[in-house]
Tab-separated table of C-alpha atoms and ligand atoms in Angstrom:
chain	number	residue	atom	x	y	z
A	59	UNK	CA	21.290	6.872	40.424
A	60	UNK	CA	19.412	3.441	40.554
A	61	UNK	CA	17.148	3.916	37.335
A	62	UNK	CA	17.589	5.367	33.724
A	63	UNK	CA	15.476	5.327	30.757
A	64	UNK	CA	16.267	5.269	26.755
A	65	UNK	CA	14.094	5.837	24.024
A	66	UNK	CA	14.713	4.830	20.414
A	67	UNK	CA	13.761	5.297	16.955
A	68	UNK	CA	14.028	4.109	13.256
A	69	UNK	CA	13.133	4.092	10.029
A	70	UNK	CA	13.277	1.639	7.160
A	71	UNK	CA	12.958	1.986	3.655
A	72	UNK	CA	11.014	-0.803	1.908
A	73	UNK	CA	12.025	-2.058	-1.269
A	74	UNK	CA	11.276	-5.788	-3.406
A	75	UNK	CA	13.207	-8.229	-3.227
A	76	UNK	CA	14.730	-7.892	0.493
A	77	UNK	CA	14.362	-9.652	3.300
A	78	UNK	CA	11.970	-8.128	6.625
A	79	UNK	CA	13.382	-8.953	9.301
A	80	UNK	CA	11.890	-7.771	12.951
A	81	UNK	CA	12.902	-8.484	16.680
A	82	UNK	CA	15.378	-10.930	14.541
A	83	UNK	CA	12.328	-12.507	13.021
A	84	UNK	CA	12.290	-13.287	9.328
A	85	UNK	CA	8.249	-11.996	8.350
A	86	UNK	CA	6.851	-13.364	4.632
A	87	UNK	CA	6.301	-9.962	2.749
A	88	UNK	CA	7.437	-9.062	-0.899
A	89	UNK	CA	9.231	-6.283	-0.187
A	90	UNK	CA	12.183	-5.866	2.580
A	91	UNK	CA	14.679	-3.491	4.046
A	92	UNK	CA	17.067	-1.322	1.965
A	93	UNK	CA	19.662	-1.237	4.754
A	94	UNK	CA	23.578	-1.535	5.673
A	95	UNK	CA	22.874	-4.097	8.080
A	96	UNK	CA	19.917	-6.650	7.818
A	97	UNK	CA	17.880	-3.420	8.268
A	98	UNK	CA	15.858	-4.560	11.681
A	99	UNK	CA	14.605	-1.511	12.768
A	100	UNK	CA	13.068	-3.433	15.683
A	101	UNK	CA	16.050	-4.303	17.112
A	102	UNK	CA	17.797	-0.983	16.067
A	103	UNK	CA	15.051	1.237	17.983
A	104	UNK	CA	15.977	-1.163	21.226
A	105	UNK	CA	19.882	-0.612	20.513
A	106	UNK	CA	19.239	3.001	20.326
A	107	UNK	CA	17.151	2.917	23.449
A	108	UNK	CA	19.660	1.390	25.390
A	109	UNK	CA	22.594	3.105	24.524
A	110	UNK	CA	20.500	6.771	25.066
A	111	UNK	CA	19.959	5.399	28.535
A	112	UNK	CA	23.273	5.689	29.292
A	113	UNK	CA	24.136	8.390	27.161
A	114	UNK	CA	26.785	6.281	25.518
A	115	UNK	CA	26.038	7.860	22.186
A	116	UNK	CA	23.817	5.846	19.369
A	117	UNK	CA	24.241	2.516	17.122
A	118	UNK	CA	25.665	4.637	14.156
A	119	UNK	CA	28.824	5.624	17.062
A	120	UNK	CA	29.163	2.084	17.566
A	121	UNK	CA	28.529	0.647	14.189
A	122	UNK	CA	29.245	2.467	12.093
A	123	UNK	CA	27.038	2.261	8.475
A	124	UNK	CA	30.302	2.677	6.281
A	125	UNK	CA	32.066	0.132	7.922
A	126	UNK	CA	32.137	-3.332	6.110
A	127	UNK	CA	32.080	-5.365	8.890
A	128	UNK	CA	28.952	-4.298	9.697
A	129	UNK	CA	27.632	-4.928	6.077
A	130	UNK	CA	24.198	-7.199	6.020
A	131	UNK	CA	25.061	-7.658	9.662
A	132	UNK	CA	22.296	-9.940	11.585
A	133	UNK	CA	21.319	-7.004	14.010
A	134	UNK	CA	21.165	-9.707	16.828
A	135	UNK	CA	24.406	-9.696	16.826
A	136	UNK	CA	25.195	-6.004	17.853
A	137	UNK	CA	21.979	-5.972	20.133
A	138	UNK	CA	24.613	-8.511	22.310
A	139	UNK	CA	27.418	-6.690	21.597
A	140	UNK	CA	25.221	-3.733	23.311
A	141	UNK	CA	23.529	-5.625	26.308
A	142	UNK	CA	27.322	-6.473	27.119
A	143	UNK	CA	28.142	-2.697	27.533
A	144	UNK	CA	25.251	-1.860	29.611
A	145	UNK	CA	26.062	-4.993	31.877
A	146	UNK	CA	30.057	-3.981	31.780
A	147	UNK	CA	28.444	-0.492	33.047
A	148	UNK	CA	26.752	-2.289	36.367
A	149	UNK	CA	22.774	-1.910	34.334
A	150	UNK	CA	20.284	-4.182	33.627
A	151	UNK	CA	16.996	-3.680	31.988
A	152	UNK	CA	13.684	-3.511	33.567
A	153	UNK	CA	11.543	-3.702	30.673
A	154	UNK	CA	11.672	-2.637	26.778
A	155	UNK	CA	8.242	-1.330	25.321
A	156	UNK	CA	8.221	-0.893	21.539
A	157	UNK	CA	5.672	0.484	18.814
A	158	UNK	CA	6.646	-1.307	15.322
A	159	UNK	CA	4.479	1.267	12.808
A	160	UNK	CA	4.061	-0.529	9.471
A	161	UNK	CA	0.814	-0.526	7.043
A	162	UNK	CA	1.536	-3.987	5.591
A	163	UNK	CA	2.190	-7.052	6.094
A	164	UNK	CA	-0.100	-7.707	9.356
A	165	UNK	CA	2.253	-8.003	11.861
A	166	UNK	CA	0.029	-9.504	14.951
A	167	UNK	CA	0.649	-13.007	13.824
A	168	UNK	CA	4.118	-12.766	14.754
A	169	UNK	CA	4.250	-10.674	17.605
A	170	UNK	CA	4.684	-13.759	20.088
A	171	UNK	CA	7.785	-14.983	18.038
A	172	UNK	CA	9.240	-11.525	18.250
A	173	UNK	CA	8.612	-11.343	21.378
A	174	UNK	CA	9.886	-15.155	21.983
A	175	UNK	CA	13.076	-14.207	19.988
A	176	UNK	CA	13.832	-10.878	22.288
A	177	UNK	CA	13.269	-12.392	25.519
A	178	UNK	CA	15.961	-15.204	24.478
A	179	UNK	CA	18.605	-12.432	22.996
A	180	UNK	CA	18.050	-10.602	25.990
A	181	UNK	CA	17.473	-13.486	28.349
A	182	UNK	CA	14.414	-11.222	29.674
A	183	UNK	CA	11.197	-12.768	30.620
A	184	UNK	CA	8.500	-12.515	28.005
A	185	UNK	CA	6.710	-10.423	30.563
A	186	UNK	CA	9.399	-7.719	30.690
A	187	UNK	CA	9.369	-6.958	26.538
A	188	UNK	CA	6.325	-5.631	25.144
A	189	UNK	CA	6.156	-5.005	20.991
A	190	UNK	CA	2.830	-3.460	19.793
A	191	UNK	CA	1.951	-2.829	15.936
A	192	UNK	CA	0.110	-0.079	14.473
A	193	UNK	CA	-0.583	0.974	10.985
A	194	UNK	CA	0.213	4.467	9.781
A	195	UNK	CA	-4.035	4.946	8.728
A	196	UNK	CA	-3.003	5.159	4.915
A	197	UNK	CA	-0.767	8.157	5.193
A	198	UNK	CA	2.655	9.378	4.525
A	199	UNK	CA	5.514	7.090	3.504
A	200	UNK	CA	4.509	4.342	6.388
A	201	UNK	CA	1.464	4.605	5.369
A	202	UNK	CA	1.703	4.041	1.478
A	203	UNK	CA	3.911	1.030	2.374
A	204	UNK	CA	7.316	2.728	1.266
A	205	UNK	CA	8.970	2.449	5.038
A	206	UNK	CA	8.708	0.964	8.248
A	207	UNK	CA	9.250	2.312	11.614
A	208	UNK	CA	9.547	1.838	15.092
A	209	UNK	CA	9.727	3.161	18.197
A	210	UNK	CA	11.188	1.661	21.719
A	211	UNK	CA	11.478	2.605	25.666
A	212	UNK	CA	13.640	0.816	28.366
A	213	UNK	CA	13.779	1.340	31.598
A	214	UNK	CA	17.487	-0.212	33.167
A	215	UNK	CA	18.249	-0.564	36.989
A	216	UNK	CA	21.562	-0.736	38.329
A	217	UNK	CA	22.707	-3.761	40.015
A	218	UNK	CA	23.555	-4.069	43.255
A	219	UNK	CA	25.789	-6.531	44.412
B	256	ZN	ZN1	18.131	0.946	11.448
């Protein structure tokens, strides 16, 4: 089999106080994730995707949220530790799409960073990684500003030597 895809999904609670952090991108909003980790449900939704490509399971098999090592991890961090164990299993990645679904702050300013920041963790081309925002149109938790989510889809191809 030459191609796979992975899809991925998170959620976020929001709370004061912490830091929001997205595609490893610090964004200026009063309230951040309540999370193990740094809480970057960007980057999470792309772990998940990736590993689900494979079928190698999901970032809570690999990193476990009760361990302390993994406590206020950068998620950067164990998106390499992941693009290591797709390339140790002969894959590469096509392309990542993702949906980030948040009500506030107004993410489109930063998009190109994220994006910037992903292509360099992943050493794609900005033209392989898409990241789109959408609000949640006032409703639910999303909506009334109490979460953030996100969505992802890769595409890998196996390479051929
Ligand atoms: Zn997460």
């Amino acid at each position: 089999m030459d191609f796979r895809i992975g899809n991925g999904y998170d959620i976020h609670r929001l709370k004061e106080g912490r830091k929001l952090i997205l595609g490893g991108v610090l964004i200026p909003y009063e309230k951040g994730f309540v999370a193990h980790s740094d809480g970057d449900a960007l980057i999470h939704s792309i772990i998940d995707a990736l590993l689900g490509a494979l079928a190698l399971g999901d970032i809570g098999s690999h990193f476990p949220d009760n361990d302390e090592m993994y406590k206020n991890i950068d998620s950067s961090i164990l998106l390499k530790k992941v693009l290591r164990i797709i390339n140790a299993q002969n894959y590469e990645i096509v392309n990542i799409d993702t949906n980030i679904i948040a009500q506030k702050p107004k993410l489109a300013p930063y998009i190109p960073n994220i994006i910037d920041n992903l292509a360099l963790l992943t050493n794609l081309n900005k033209n392989q990684i898409s990241v789109k925002a959408k609000t949640n149109e006032n409703m639910d938790s999303v909506g009334e500003c109490k979460a953030i989510e996100t969505n992802c889809v890769v595409l890998l191809k196996r390479i051929n030597y």
